[in-house]
Short mmCIF file of C-alpha atoms and ligand atoms in Angstrom, two decimals:
data_model
loop_
_atom_site.label_atom_id
_atom_site.label_comp_id
_atom_site.label_asym_id
_atom_site.label_seq_id
_atom_site.Cartn_x
_atom_site.Cartn_y
_atom_site.Cartn_z
CA MET S 1 0.18 -5.75 11.40
CA LEU S 2 1.90 -4.69 7.98
CA ILE S 3 2.57 -0.90 8.14
CA ILE S 4 3.73 0.51 4.99
CA ALA S 5 5.20 4.24 4.75
CA ASN S 6 4.50 5.84 1.74
CA TRP S 7 6.89 8.77 1.42
CA LYS S 8 5.69 9.89 -1.78
CA ALA S 9 7.51 13.04 -2.63
CA TYR S 10 7.36 14.36 0.63
CA VAL S 11 10.81 13.90 1.77
CA GLU S 12 13.09 15.72 -0.59
CA SER S 13 15.88 15.82 1.57
CA PHE S 14 18.47 12.83 2.20
CA GLU S 15 19.24 14.05 5.83
CA LYS S 16 15.52 13.99 6.41
CA ALA S 17 15.25 10.50 4.84
CA LYS S 18 18.13 9.01 7.09
CA SER S 19 16.35 10.25 10.21
CA LEU S 20 13.26 8.73 9.32
CA VAL S 21 14.81 5.66 8.54
CA ALA S 22 16.75 5.58 11.93
CA ALA S 23 13.41 6.43 14.02
CA SER S 24 11.86 3.47 12.17
CA LYS S 25 14.75 1.35 13.12
CA LYS S 26 14.48 2.10 16.70
CA LEU S 27 10.45 1.72 16.55
CA SER S 28 11.02 -1.67 14.98
CA ARG S 29 12.47 -2.92 17.93
CA ALA S 30 9.90 -2.18 20.06
CA THR S 31 7.05 -3.46 18.12
CA GLU S 32 5.83 -6.74 16.69
CA HIS S 33 4.01 -5.02 13.75
CA ASP S 34 6.39 -5.33 10.51
CA LEU S 35 7.48 -1.78 9.05
CA VAL S 36 8.00 -0.98 5.27
CA LEU S 37 9.34 2.15 3.88
CA ALA S 38 8.52 3.27 0.71
CA THR S 39 11.23 5.63 -0.02
CA PRO S 40 11.63 7.88 -2.95
CA ALA S 41 13.41 6.02 -5.85
CA PRO S 42 16.70 8.01 -5.91
CA PHE S 43 17.37 7.37 -1.92
CA LEU S 44 16.51 3.77 -1.89
CA ALA S 45 19.89 2.12 -2.55
CA ALA S 46 21.56 4.46 0.08
CA LEU S 47 18.96 3.72 2.74
CA ALA S 48 18.35 -0.08 1.99
CA LEU S 49 21.43 -1.90 0.62
CA LYS S 50 23.46 -2.08 4.05
CA ASN S 51 20.02 -2.50 6.20
CA LYS S 52 20.35 -5.31 8.56
CA SER S 53 16.97 -4.41 10.55
CA ARG S 54 13.66 -5.66 10.77
CA VAL S 55 12.35 -2.72 8.81
CA ALA S 56 11.87 -3.79 4.77
CA PHE S 57 11.71 -1.24 1.84
CA ALA S 58 9.35 -0.92 -0.94
CA ALA S 59 9.48 1.20 -4.55
CA GLN S 60 6.70 3.67 -4.54
CA ASP S 61 6.20 2.32 -8.15
CA VAL S 62 8.01 0.40 -10.83
CA SER S 63 8.19 0.63 -14.58
CA SER S 64 6.11 -1.02 -16.87
CA THR S 65 9.06 -1.76 -19.08
CA THR S 66 11.88 -3.87 -18.38
CA GLY S 67 14.88 -1.94 -19.41
CA GLY S 68 16.84 -0.72 -22.37
CA ALA S 69 16.08 2.63 -24.11
CA GLN S 70 13.65 3.82 -21.62
CA THR S 71 14.85 7.50 -20.57
CA GLY S 72 13.64 8.21 -16.80
CA GLU S 73 12.15 4.57 -15.86
CA THR S 74 12.50 2.65 -12.80
CA THR S 75 12.36 -0.99 -13.66
CA ALA S 76 11.65 -3.75 -10.96
CA GLN S 77 15.06 -5.01 -11.55
CA MET S 78 16.70 -1.75 -10.14
CA ALA S 79 14.09 -1.67 -7.41
CA VAL S 80 15.48 -5.19 -6.21
CA ALA S 81 18.93 -3.91 -7.05
CA ALA S 82 18.49 -0.95 -4.58
CA GLY S 83 17.09 -3.39 -1.85
CA ALA S 84 13.50 -3.16 -2.14
CA SER S 85 11.10 -6.28 -1.07
CA TYR S 86 8.11 -4.60 -2.09
CA ALA S 87 6.41 -2.38 -4.75
CA ILE S 88 3.57 -0.30 -4.48
CA VAL S 89 1.50 -0.81 -8.04
CA GLY S 90 -1.58 1.16 -9.08
CA HIS S 91 -1.52 4.21 -6.66
CA SER S 92 -4.19 6.71 -7.06
CA GLU S 93 -1.65 9.49 -7.76
CA ARG S 94 -0.05 7.26 -10.39
CA ARG S 95 -3.20 6.04 -11.91
CA ALA S 96 -3.98 10.19 -12.34
CA ALA S 97 -0.77 10.27 -13.88
CA GLY S 98 -1.97 7.94 -16.80
CA ASP S 99 -1.51 4.37 -15.08
CA THR S 100 -4.39 2.47 -16.85
CA ASN S 101 -5.61 -1.06 -15.42
CA THR S 102 -3.82 -2.61 -18.45
CA VAL S 103 -0.44 -0.72 -17.47
CA VAL S 104 -1.21 -1.61 -13.56
CA THR S 105 -1.13 -5.43 -14.82
CA GLU S 106 2.04 -5.11 -16.49
CA LYS S 107 3.67 -3.46 -13.37
CA LEU S 108 2.49 -6.40 -11.49
CA LEU S 109 3.85 -8.81 -13.58
CA HIS S 110 7.17 -7.31 -13.73
CA ALA S 111 7.38 -7.03 -10.07
CA LEU S 112 6.13 -10.45 -9.62
CA ALA S 113 8.96 -11.59 -12.16
CA ARG S 114 11.63 -10.00 -9.99
CA ASN S 115 10.15 -11.32 -6.86
CA LEU S 116 8.84 -7.99 -5.10
CA ILE S 117 5.72 -8.47 -3.04
CA PRO S 118 3.21 -6.11 -5.06
CA ILE S 119 0.82 -3.71 -2.93
CA LEU S 120 -1.83 -3.02 -5.64
CA CYS S 121 -3.66 -0.20 -4.78
CA ILE S 122 -7.61 0.30 -5.18
CA GLY S 123 -10.21 2.71 -4.42
CA GLU S 124 -13.05 4.37 -5.45
CA ARG S 125 -13.14 8.23 -6.04
CA GLU S 126 -16.54 8.75 -4.33
CA ARG S 127 -18.62 6.74 -2.54
CA ASP S 128 -21.89 7.22 -3.97
CA ARG S 129 -25.32 6.46 -2.27
CA GLU S 130 -26.46 4.15 -5.14
CA GLY S 131 -23.18 1.83 -4.24
CA ARG S 132 -21.68 1.98 -7.29
CA TYR S 133 -18.45 2.04 -5.44
CA LEU S 134 -18.53 -1.56 -4.86
CA ALA S 135 -18.70 -2.39 -8.73
CA PHE S 136 -15.91 -0.09 -9.19
CA VAL S 137 -13.71 -1.65 -6.64
CA ARG S 138 -14.45 -5.29 -7.95
CA GLU S 139 -13.86 -3.92 -11.64
CA GLU S 140 -10.36 -2.69 -10.42
CA ILE S 141 -9.16 -5.83 -8.56
CA THR S 142 -10.43 -7.80 -11.40
CA ALA S 143 -9.05 -6.17 -14.23
CA ALA S 144 -5.61 -6.18 -12.52
CA LEU S 145 -5.81 -9.70 -11.41
CA MET S 146 -7.50 -11.49 -14.26
CA PRO S 147 -4.29 -11.53 -16.48
CA LEU S 148 -2.54 -13.09 -14.22
CA ALA S 149 -1.75 -16.81 -13.21
CA ALA S 150 -3.53 -18.30 -10.13
CA LYS S 151 -0.32 -18.65 -8.30
CA GLU S 152 0.46 -14.98 -9.27
CA ARG S 153 -2.66 -13.71 -7.84
CA SER S 154 -2.34 -14.98 -4.43
CA LYS S 155 1.22 -13.22 -3.61
CA ILE S 156 -0.38 -9.67 -4.25
CA ILE S 157 -1.32 -7.68 -1.29
CA ILE S 158 -4.40 -5.50 -1.57
CA ALA S 159 -4.20 -1.64 -0.41
CA TYR S 160 -7.69 -0.44 -0.07
CA GLU S 161 -7.41 3.33 -0.45
CA PRO S 162 -10.63 5.44 -1.30
CA LEU S 163 -9.28 8.43 -3.10
CA TRP S 164 -11.83 10.94 -1.35
CA ALA S 165 -9.97 10.04 2.08
CA ILE S 166 -6.21 10.20 0.84
CA GLY S 167 -4.25 13.16 2.24
CA LYS S 168 -7.30 14.20 4.15
CA ALA S 169 -7.28 14.35 8.15
CA ALA S 170 -8.44 11.68 10.52
CA ASP S 171 -11.89 12.80 10.99
CA GLN S 172 -12.53 12.80 6.96
CA SER S 173 -11.08 9.00 7.09
CA ILE S 174 -13.44 6.05 6.32
CA ASP S 175 -15.79 5.38 8.98
CA PRO S 176 -14.69 1.95 10.64
CA ASN S 177 -17.87 0.05 10.25
CA ASP S 178 -17.74 1.07 6.46
CA LEU S 179 -14.38 -0.36 6.53
CA VAL S 180 -15.59 -3.54 7.59
CA GLU S 181 -18.17 -3.64 4.81
CA MET S 182 -15.23 -2.57 2.26
CA THR S 183 -12.88 -5.39 3.62
CA LEU S 184 -15.57 -8.17 3.69
CA TYR S 185 -16.40 -7.32 0.28
CA ILE S 186 -12.66 -7.38 -1.03
CA ARG S 187 -12.26 -10.32 0.32
CA LYS S 188 -15.31 -11.94 -1.33
CA VAL S 189 -13.93 -10.64 -4.76
CA LEU S 190 -10.74 -11.86 -4.02
CA ALA S 191 -12.21 -15.62 -3.20
CA GLU S 192 -13.90 -15.54 -6.56
CA LEU S 193 -10.35 -14.83 -8.35
CA LEU S 194 -7.75 -16.64 -5.71
CA PRO S 195 -7.11 -20.37 -6.28
CA GLY S 196 -8.60 -22.63 -3.44
CA ARG S 197 -8.41 -21.01 -0.10
CA SER S 198 -5.60 -18.74 -0.62
CA SER S 199 -7.64 -15.94 -0.73
CA ALA S 200 -8.30 -16.53 3.26
CA ARG S 201 -4.40 -15.81 3.36
CA ALA S 202 -4.57 -12.76 1.40
CA LEU S 203 -3.57 -9.64 3.19
CA VAL S 204 -5.99 -6.41 2.99
CA LEU S 205 -4.42 -3.11 4.01
CA TYR S 206 -6.23 0.17 4.31
CA GLY S 207 -4.83 3.65 3.62
CA GLY S 208 -6.33 7.04 3.46
CA ALA S 209 -6.21 9.69 6.28
CA VAL S 210 -4.51 7.02 8.54
CA GLU S 211 -3.33 8.98 11.73
CA PRO S 212 -2.11 8.38 15.37
CA THR S 213 -5.90 9.32 16.13
CA ASN S 214 -7.91 6.84 14.09
CA VAL S 215 -5.81 3.98 13.61
CA ARG S 216 -6.58 1.91 16.50
CA ALA S 217 -10.60 2.14 15.92
CA LEU S 218 -9.83 1.04 12.23
CA ALA S 219 -7.62 -1.75 13.28
CA GLN S 220 -9.99 -2.90 15.99
CA THR S 221 -13.10 -2.61 14.19
CA ALA S 222 -12.35 -3.61 10.60
CA ARG S 223 -10.45 -6.87 9.41
CA VAL S 224 -7.43 -5.25 7.84
CA ASP S 225 -4.03 -6.70 7.77
CA GLY S 226 -2.12 -3.46 7.96
CA PHE S 227 -2.16 0.37 6.90
CA LEU S 228 -0.46 2.02 4.18
CA VAL S 229 0.09 5.53 5.72
CA GLY S 230 1.07 8.63 3.75
CA HIS S 231 1.41 12.12 5.29
CA SER S 232 1.54 10.56 8.93
CA SER S 233 4.48 8.65 7.85
CA VAL S 234 6.96 11.55 7.22
CA ASP S 235 6.79 12.64 10.65
CA GLU S 236 9.01 10.77 13.40
CA GLN S 237 6.67 11.65 16.08
CA SER S 238 3.21 11.07 14.39
CA PHE S 239 4.72 7.65 12.56
CA ALA S 240 5.87 6.44 16.09
CA ALA S 241 2.39 7.48 17.72
CA LEU S 242 0.58 5.60 15.12
CA VAL S 243 2.40 2.47 15.44
CA LYS S 244 2.47 2.92 19.38
CA GLN S 245 -1.63 3.26 19.07
CA LEU S 246 -1.46 -0.43 17.52
CA SER S 247 0.27 -2.20 20.28
P1 PGA O 301 -2.54 9.72 3.40
O1 PGA O 301 -2.04 8.97 2.27
O2 PGA O 301 -2.21 8.86 4.32
O3 PGA O 301 -1.68 10.99 3.41
O4 PGA O 301 -3.77 9.92 3.41
C1 PGA O 301 -2.13 7.47 1.75
C2 PGA O 301 -1.59 7.25 0.25
O5 PGA O 301 -1.82 7.86 -0.40
O6 PGA O 301 -1.18 5.92 0.29
#
């Protein structure tokens, strides 16, 4: 499985960042799962450039621009130069800060152009009784992928992250049976958008209140290929416990 640690802005001290990386490297030697650390951008190069371990690194976002007079932007090219091999794109916290579907597509294109593997986050705000969340998720995937060439679409990892679960405790996370429904649905949408049989190989991750106590049930019930983990990934003990639950 692919386990992405999304540190968000939780980790503000470089000392803490270094110690989390050291713990993840140790963990990676004891697990068959692939660990990816999405660190804050200013720490990325120092943590990732000399990395020779199985742990990989991700940018938490990339710019929708490609350089030049763009104060404050971190471009896909910079992320690669700093040692990232993945990039989270379209996280709901970035969408809340203004990323539209069009911006998300631009970011995907820039990431792909630099050979960063994009992790495209999608997810509904509310799980309404009428089932409108299904149409919402379909629209988010379609809007992001439609403008891309067929070959590019098949390189994208999907992270299904319902907004109502993000940042919550495990008991408020998605029910494993509901996640089964969602992953099947997402795979159906991908089958319509991806060329040939490539959707069968597409990776679908889950994120939103994944903790050591619920990760195993989610992994066993639903056909997910991994997890995007926020708050449980910034504590050494809980991240180690979470990964161990999967072995
Ligand atoms: P959480 O965050 O694990 O804290 O719910 C997940 C995410 O937003 O990627």
